[in-house]
Coordinates of C-alpha atoms and ligand atoms in Angstrom, one line a residue:
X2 CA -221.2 -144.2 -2.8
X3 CA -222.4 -144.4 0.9
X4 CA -222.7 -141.1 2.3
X5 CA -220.5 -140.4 5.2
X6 CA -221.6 -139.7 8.5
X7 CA -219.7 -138.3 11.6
X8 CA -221.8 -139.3 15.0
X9 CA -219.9 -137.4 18.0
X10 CA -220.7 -139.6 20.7
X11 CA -221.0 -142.4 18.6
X12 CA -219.3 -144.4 21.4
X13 CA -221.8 -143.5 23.9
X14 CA -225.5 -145.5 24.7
X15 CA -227.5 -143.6 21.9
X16 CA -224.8 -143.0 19.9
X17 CA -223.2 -146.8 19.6
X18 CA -226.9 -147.9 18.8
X19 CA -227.1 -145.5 16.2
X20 CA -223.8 -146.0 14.6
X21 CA -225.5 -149.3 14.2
X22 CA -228.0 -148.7 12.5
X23 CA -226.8 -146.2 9.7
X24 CA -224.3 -149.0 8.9
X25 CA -227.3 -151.6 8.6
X26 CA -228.9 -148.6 6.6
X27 CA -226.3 -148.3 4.0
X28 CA -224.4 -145.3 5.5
X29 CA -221.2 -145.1 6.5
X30 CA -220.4 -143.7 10.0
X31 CA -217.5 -142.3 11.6
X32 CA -217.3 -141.8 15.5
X33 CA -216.0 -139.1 17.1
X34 CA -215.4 -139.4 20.9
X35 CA -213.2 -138.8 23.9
X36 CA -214.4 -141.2 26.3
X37 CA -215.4 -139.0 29.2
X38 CA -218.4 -141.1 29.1
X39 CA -218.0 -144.4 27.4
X40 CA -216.0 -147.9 27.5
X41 CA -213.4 -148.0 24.4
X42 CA -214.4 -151.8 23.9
X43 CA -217.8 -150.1 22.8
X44 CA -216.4 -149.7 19.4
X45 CA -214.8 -153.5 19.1
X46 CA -218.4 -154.3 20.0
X47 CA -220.1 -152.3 17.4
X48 CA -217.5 -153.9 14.9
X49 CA -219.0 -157.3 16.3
X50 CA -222.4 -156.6 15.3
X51 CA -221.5 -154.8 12.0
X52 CA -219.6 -157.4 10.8
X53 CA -217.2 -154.0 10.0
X54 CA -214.3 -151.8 11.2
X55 CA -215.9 -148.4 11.8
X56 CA -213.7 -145.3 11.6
X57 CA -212.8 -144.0 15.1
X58 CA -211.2 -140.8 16.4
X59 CA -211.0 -140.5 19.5
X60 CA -210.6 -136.4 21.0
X61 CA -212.9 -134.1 21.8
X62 CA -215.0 -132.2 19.7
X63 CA -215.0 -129.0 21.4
X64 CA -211.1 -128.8 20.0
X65 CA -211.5 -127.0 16.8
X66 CA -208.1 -128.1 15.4
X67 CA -209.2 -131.6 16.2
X68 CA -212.7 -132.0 14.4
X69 CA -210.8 -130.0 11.3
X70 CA -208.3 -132.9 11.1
X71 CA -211.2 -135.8 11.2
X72 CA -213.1 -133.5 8.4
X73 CA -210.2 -133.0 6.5
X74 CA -208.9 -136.6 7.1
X75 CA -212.3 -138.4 6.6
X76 CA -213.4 -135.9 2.9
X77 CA -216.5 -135.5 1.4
X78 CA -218.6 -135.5 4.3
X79 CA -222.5 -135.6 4.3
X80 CA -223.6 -134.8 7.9
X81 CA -223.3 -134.8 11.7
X82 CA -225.0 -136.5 14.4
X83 CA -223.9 -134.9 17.7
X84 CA -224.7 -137.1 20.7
X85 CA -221.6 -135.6 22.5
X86 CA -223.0 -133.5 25.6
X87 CA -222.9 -134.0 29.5
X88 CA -226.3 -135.4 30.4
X89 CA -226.7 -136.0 34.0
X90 CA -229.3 -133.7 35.4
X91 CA -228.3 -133.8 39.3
X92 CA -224.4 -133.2 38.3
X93 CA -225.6 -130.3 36.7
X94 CA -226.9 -128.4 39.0
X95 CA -223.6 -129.1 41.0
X96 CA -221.1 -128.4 38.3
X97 CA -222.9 -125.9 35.9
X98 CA -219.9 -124.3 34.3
X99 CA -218.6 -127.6 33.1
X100 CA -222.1 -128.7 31.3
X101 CA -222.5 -124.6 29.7
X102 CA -218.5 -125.2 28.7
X103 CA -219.2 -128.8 27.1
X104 CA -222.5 -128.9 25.5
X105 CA -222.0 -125.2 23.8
X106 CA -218.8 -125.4 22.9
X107 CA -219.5 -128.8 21.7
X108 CA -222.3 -127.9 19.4
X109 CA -220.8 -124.4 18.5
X110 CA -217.5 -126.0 17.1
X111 CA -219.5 -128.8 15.2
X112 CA -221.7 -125.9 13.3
X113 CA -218.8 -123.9 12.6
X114 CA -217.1 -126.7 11.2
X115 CA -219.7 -128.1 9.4
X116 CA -220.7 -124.5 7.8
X117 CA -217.0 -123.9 6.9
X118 CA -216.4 -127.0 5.4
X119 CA -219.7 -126.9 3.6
X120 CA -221.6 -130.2 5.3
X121 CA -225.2 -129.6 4.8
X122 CA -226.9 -132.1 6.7
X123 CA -227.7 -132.1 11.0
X124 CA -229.2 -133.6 13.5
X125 CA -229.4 -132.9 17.3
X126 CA -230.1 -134.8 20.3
X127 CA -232.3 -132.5 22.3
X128 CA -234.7 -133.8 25.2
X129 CA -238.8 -134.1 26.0
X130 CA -237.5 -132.1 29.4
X131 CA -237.5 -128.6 27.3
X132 CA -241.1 -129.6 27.6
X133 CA -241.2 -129.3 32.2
X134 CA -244.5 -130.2 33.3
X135 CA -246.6 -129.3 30.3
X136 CA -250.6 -128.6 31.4
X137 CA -251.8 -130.7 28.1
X138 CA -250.5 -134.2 27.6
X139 CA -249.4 -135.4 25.5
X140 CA -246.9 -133.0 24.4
X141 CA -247.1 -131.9 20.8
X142 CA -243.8 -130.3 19.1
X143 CA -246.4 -126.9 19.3
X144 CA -246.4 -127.3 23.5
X145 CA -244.4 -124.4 25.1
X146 CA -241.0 -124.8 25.8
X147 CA -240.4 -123.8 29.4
X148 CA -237.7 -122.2 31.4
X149 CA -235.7 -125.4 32.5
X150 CA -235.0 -126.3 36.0
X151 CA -231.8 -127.7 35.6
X152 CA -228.6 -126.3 33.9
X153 CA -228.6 -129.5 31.9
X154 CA -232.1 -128.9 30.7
X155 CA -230.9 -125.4 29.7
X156 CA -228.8 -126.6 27.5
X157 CA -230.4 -128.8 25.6
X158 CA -233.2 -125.3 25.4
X159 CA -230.2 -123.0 24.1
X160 CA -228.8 -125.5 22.1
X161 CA -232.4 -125.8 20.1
X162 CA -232.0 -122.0 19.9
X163 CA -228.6 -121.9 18.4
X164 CA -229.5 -124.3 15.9
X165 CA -232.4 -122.3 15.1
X166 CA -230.5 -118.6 15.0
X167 CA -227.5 -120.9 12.9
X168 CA -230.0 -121.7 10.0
X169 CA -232.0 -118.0 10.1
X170 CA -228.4 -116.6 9.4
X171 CA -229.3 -118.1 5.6
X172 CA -226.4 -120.7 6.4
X173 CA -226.4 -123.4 4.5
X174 CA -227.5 -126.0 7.0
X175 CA -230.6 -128.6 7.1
X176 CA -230.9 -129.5 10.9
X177 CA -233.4 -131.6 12.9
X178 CA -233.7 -131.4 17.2
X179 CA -234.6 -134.9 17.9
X180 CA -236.8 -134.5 21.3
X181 CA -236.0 -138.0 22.9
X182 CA -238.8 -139.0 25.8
X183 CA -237.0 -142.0 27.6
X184 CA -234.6 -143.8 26.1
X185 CA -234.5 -147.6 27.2
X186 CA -233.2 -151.2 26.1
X187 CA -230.3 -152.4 24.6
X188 CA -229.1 -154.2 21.4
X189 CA -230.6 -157.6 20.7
X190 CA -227.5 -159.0 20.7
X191 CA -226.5 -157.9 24.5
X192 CA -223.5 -156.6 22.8
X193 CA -224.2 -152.6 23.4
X194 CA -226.3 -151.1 26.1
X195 CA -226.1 -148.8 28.9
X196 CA -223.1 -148.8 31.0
X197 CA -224.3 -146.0 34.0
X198 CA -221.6 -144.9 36.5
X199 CA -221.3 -145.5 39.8
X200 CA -225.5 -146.1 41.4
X201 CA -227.8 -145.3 38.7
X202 CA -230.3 -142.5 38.5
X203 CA -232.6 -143.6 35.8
X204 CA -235.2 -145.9 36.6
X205 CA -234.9 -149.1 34.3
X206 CA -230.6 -149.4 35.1
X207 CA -231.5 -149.4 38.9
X208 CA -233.9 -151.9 38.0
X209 CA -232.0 -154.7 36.4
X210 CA -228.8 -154.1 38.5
X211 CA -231.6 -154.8 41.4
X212 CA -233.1 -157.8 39.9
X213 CA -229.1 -158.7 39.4
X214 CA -228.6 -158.1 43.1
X215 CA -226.1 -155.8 42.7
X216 CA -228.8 -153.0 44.6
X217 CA -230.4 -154.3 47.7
X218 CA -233.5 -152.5 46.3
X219 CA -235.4 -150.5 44.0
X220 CA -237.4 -147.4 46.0
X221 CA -240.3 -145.7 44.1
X222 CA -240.0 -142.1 44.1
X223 CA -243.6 -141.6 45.7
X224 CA -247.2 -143.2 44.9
X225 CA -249.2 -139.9 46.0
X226 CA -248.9 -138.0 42.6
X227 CA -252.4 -137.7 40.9
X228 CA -251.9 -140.2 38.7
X229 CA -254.0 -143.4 38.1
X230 CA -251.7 -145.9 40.6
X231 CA -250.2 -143.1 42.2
X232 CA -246.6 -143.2 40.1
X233 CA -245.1 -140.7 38.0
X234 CA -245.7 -141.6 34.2
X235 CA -243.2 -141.8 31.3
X236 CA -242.6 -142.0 27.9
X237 CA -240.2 -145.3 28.0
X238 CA -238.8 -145.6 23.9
X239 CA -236.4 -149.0 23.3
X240 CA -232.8 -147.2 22.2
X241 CA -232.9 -148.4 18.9
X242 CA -236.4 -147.4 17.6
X243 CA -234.7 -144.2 18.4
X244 CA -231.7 -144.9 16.9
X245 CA -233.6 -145.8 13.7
X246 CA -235.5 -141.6 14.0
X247 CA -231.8 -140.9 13.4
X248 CA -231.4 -143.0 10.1
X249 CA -234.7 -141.3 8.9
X250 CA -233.9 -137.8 9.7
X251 CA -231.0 -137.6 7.7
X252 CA -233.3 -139.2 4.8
X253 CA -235.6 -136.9 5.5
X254 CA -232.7 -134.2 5.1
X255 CA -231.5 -135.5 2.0
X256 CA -235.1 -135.2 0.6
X257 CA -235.3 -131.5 1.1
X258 CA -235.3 -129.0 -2.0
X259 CA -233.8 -126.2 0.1
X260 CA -230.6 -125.5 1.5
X261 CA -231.5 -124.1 4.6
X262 CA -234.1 -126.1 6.8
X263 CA -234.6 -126.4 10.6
X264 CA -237.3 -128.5 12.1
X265 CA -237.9 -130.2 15.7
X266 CA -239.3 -133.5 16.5
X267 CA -240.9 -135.1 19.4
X268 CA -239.6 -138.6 19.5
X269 CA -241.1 -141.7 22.0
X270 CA -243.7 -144.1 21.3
X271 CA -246.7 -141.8 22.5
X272 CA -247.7 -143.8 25.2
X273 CA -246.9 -143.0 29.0
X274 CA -246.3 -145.7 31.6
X275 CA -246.2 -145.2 35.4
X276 CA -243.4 -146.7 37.5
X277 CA -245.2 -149.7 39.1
X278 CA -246.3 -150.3 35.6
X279 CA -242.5 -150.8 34.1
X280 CA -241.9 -152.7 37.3
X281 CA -244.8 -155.1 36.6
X282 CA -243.6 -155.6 32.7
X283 CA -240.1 -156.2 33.7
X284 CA -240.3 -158.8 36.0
X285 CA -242.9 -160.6 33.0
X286 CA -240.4 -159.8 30.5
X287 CA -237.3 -161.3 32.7
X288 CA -238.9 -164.1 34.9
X289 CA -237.7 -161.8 38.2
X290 CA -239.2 -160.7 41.2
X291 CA -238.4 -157.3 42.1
X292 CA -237.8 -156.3 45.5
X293 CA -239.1 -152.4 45.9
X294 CA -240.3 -150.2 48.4
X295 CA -242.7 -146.9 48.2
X296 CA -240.5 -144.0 49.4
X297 CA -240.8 -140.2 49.4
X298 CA -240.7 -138.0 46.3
X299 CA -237.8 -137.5 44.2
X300 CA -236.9 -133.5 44.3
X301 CA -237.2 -132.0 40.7
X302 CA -239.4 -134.6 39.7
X303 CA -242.2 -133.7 37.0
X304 CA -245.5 -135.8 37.9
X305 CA -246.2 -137.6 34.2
X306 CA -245.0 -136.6 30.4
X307 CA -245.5 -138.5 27.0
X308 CA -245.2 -137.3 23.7
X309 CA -247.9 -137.1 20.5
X310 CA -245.5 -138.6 18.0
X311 CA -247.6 -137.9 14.8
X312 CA -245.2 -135.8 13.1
X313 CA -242.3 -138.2 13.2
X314 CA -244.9 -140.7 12.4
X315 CA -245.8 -138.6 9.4
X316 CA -243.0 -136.7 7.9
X317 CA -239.9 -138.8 9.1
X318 CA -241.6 -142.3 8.0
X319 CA -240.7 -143.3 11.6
X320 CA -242.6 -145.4 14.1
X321 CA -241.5 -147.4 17.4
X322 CA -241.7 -151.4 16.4
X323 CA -240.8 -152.6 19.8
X324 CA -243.1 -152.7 23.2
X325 CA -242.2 -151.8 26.9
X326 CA -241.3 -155.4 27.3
X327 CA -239.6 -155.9 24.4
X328 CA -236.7 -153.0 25.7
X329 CA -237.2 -154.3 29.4
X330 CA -235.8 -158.0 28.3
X331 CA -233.4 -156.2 26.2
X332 CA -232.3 -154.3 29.3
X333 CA -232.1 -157.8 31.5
X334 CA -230.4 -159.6 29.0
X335 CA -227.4 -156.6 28.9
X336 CA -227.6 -156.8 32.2
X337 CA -227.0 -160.5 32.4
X338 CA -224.0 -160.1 29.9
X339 CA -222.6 -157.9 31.9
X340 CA -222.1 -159.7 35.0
X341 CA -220.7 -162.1 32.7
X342 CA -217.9 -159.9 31.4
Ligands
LIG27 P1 -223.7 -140.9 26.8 O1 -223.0 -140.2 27.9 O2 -223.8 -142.4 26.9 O3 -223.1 -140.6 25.4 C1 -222.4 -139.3 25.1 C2 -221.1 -139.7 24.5 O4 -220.4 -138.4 24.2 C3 -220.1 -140.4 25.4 O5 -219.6 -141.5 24.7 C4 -219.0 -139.4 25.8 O6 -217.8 -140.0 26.0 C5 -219.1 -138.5 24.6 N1 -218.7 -137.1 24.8 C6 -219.1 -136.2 25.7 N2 -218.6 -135.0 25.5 C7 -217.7 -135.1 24.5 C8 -216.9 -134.2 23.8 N3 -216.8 -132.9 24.2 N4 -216.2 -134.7 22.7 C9 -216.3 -136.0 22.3 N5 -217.1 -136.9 22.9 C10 -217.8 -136.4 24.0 O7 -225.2 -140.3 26.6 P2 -226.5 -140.8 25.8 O8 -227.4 -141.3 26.8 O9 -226.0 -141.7 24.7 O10 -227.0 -139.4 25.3 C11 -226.6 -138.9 24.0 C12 -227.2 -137.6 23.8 O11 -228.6 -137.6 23.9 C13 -226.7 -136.5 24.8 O12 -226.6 -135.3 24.1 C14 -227.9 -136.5 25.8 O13 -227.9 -135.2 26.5 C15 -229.0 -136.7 24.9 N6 -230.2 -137.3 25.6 C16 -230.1 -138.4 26.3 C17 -231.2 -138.9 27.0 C18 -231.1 -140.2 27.8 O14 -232.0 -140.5 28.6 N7 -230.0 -141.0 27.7 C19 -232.4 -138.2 26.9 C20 -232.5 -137.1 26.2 C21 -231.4 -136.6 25.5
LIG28 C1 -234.4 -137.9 33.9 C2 -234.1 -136.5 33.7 C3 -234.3 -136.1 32.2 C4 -233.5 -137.1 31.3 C5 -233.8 -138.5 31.7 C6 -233.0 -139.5 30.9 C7 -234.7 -135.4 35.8 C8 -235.7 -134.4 36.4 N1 -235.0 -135.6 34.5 O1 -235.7 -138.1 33.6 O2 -233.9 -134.8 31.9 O3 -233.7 -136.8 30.0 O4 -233.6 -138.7 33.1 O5 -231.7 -139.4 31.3 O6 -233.8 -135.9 36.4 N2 -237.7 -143.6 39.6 C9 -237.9 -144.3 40.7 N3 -236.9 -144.9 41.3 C10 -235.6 -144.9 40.8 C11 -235.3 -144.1 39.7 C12 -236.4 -143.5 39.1 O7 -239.1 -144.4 41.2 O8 -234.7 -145.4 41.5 C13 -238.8 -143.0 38.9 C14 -238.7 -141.5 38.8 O9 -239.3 -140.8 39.9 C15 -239.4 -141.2 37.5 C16 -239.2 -142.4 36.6 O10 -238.8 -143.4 37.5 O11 -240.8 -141.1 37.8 C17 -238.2 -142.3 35.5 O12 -237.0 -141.7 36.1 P1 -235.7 -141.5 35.3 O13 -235.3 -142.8 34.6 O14 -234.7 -140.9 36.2 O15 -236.0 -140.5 34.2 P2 -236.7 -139.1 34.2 O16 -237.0 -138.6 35.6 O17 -237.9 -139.1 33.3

């Protein structure tokens, strides 16, 4: 029988890639959303790929009485993976409250749930920004965790903890903190991708709605920083390499002898890029010029971070299979099928 897997999120970027995935992998997923952050066709597209009508309830999973019902409605449950948190870092730092209130109560109400009804197996999106600025690159899952600038890093810092304290208590729970680097791309298919709000903040969304000429421009947060072309340096992952570190954690759950297990894992393709770097592979990978200017520093900004992904590589059975380019076409060609939609 196909063990059954609730994604909170699942309608989201990461999440619709992942439900994806564990369906080409043989398990069955169920998504759990309330849409604060995602399209409702998302889920009619998933279906396209699949080939499949996946399980959808839509409400929030902070409402205890809710995620009861899609427990008790769905059965014999194997495991969560919960995508479903705020994530932008400048909103915040304006609306704290509401990212403390969503992302803990969120998690806290998924644990409960899962302990009381007995479902064994976890995993957590966490981030590579529990890392800051780390002095020794790359980052190993051994680096110090550092106090977080934002209240959105914070969470994703406490959430690690809770986990942690959750699976001390001698609960039975197996849990993995999957520490994403930067999550780029789109399906091959053009059918999912990233659908940002309003003028995006991340780097590779302003870039193809620029090359789209939706923005007049892409600016460069600064070439000063001691780095070798003077741009900050990331860790840029294609969304569903990641999504595939979710399919293998669970495996990688289902493996273990004990009943109680925590573990965290750094996951990008442990190579760094700087920003005129990604703008010189997208415009190989799509054919486009980019138009972009060299402005001033972006505020908050950490200088360059990639992760050592042995351990992954190693324990999970995981490795990235697709290049910088490879996401950035993937990213254009989402692009391009969204102007067409
Ligand atoms: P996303 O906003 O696209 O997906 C999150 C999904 O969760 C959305 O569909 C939203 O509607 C849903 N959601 C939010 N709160 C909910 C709630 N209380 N109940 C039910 N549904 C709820 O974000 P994403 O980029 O797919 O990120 C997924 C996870 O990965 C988040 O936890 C995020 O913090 C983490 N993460 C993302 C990145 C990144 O760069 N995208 C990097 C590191 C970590
Ligand atoms: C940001 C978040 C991080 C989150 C990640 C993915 C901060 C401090 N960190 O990371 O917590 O996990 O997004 O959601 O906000 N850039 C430009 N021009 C642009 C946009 C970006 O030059 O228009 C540069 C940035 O300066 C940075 C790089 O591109 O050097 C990547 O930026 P971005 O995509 O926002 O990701 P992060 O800053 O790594």
């Amino acid at each position: 029988m196909k063990k059954k897997i609730i994604v909170t999120g699942g309608a989201g970027y990461i999440g619709s890639h992942t439900v994806v995935e564990l369906f080409n992998a043989g398990f069955e997923p169920v998504i759990v959303d309330n849409f604060s952050n995602a399209d409702k066709s998302v889920v009619a597209r998933i279906n396209e790929i699949t080939g499949s009508n996946i399980e959808l309830h839509e409400g929030d999973c902070c409402d205890e009485v809710f995620l009861k019902g899609v427990i008790e409605a769905e059965g014999a449950v194997d495991g969560f993976i919960h995508f479903a948190a705020y994530k932008a870092v400048g909103e915040s730092v304006k609306k704290p409250l509401d990212y403390y209130r969503n992302n803990f109560d969120s998690l806290l109400t998924v644990l409960k749930a899962m302990m009381e009804y007995s479902i064994p197996h976890f995993v957590f999106s966490s981030s590579c920004t529990v890392y800051g600025q780390a002095a020794v690159l790359p980052v190993t899952e051994e680096t110090p965790v550092q106090k977080q600038e934002s209240p959105y890093g914070n969470t994703k810092k406490v959430c690690e903890e809770m986990i942690n304290d959750a699976v001390n208590s001698g609960a039975k729970l197996k849990c993995i903190s999957l520490r994403y680097f930067n999550p780029i791309g789109a399906h091959a298919s053009a059918k999912i991708g990233e659908l940002p709000l309003g003028v995006p903040q991340n780097l590779v969304p302003f870039i193809t709605q620029a090359a789209a000429g939706i923005r007049r421009q892409l600016t460069v947060f600064g070439n000063d920083y001691d780095t070798p072309d003077g741009t900050c340096i990331r860790d840029y992952i294609h969304v569903v390499d990641l999504a595939k570190a979710h399919v293998k954690s669970l495996e990688y759950l289902g493996s273990r002898k004990a009943d109680n297990f925590y573990d965290v894992f750094n996951v990008g393709t442990g190579k760094g890029n700087s920003v005129l770097e990604v703008i010189k592979a997208f415009e190989k990978a799509s054919g486009q010029k980019l138009i972009y200017r060299i402005g001033p520093r972006r505020t908050g900004d950490i200088v360059q971070i990639y992760g050592n992904v042995n351990k992954a590589n190693k324990l999970l059975d995981w490795k990235t299979e697709m290049t910088l380019e490879d996401s950035l076409r993937d990213a254009w060609e989402w692009q391009k099928g969204l102007g067409r939609s």
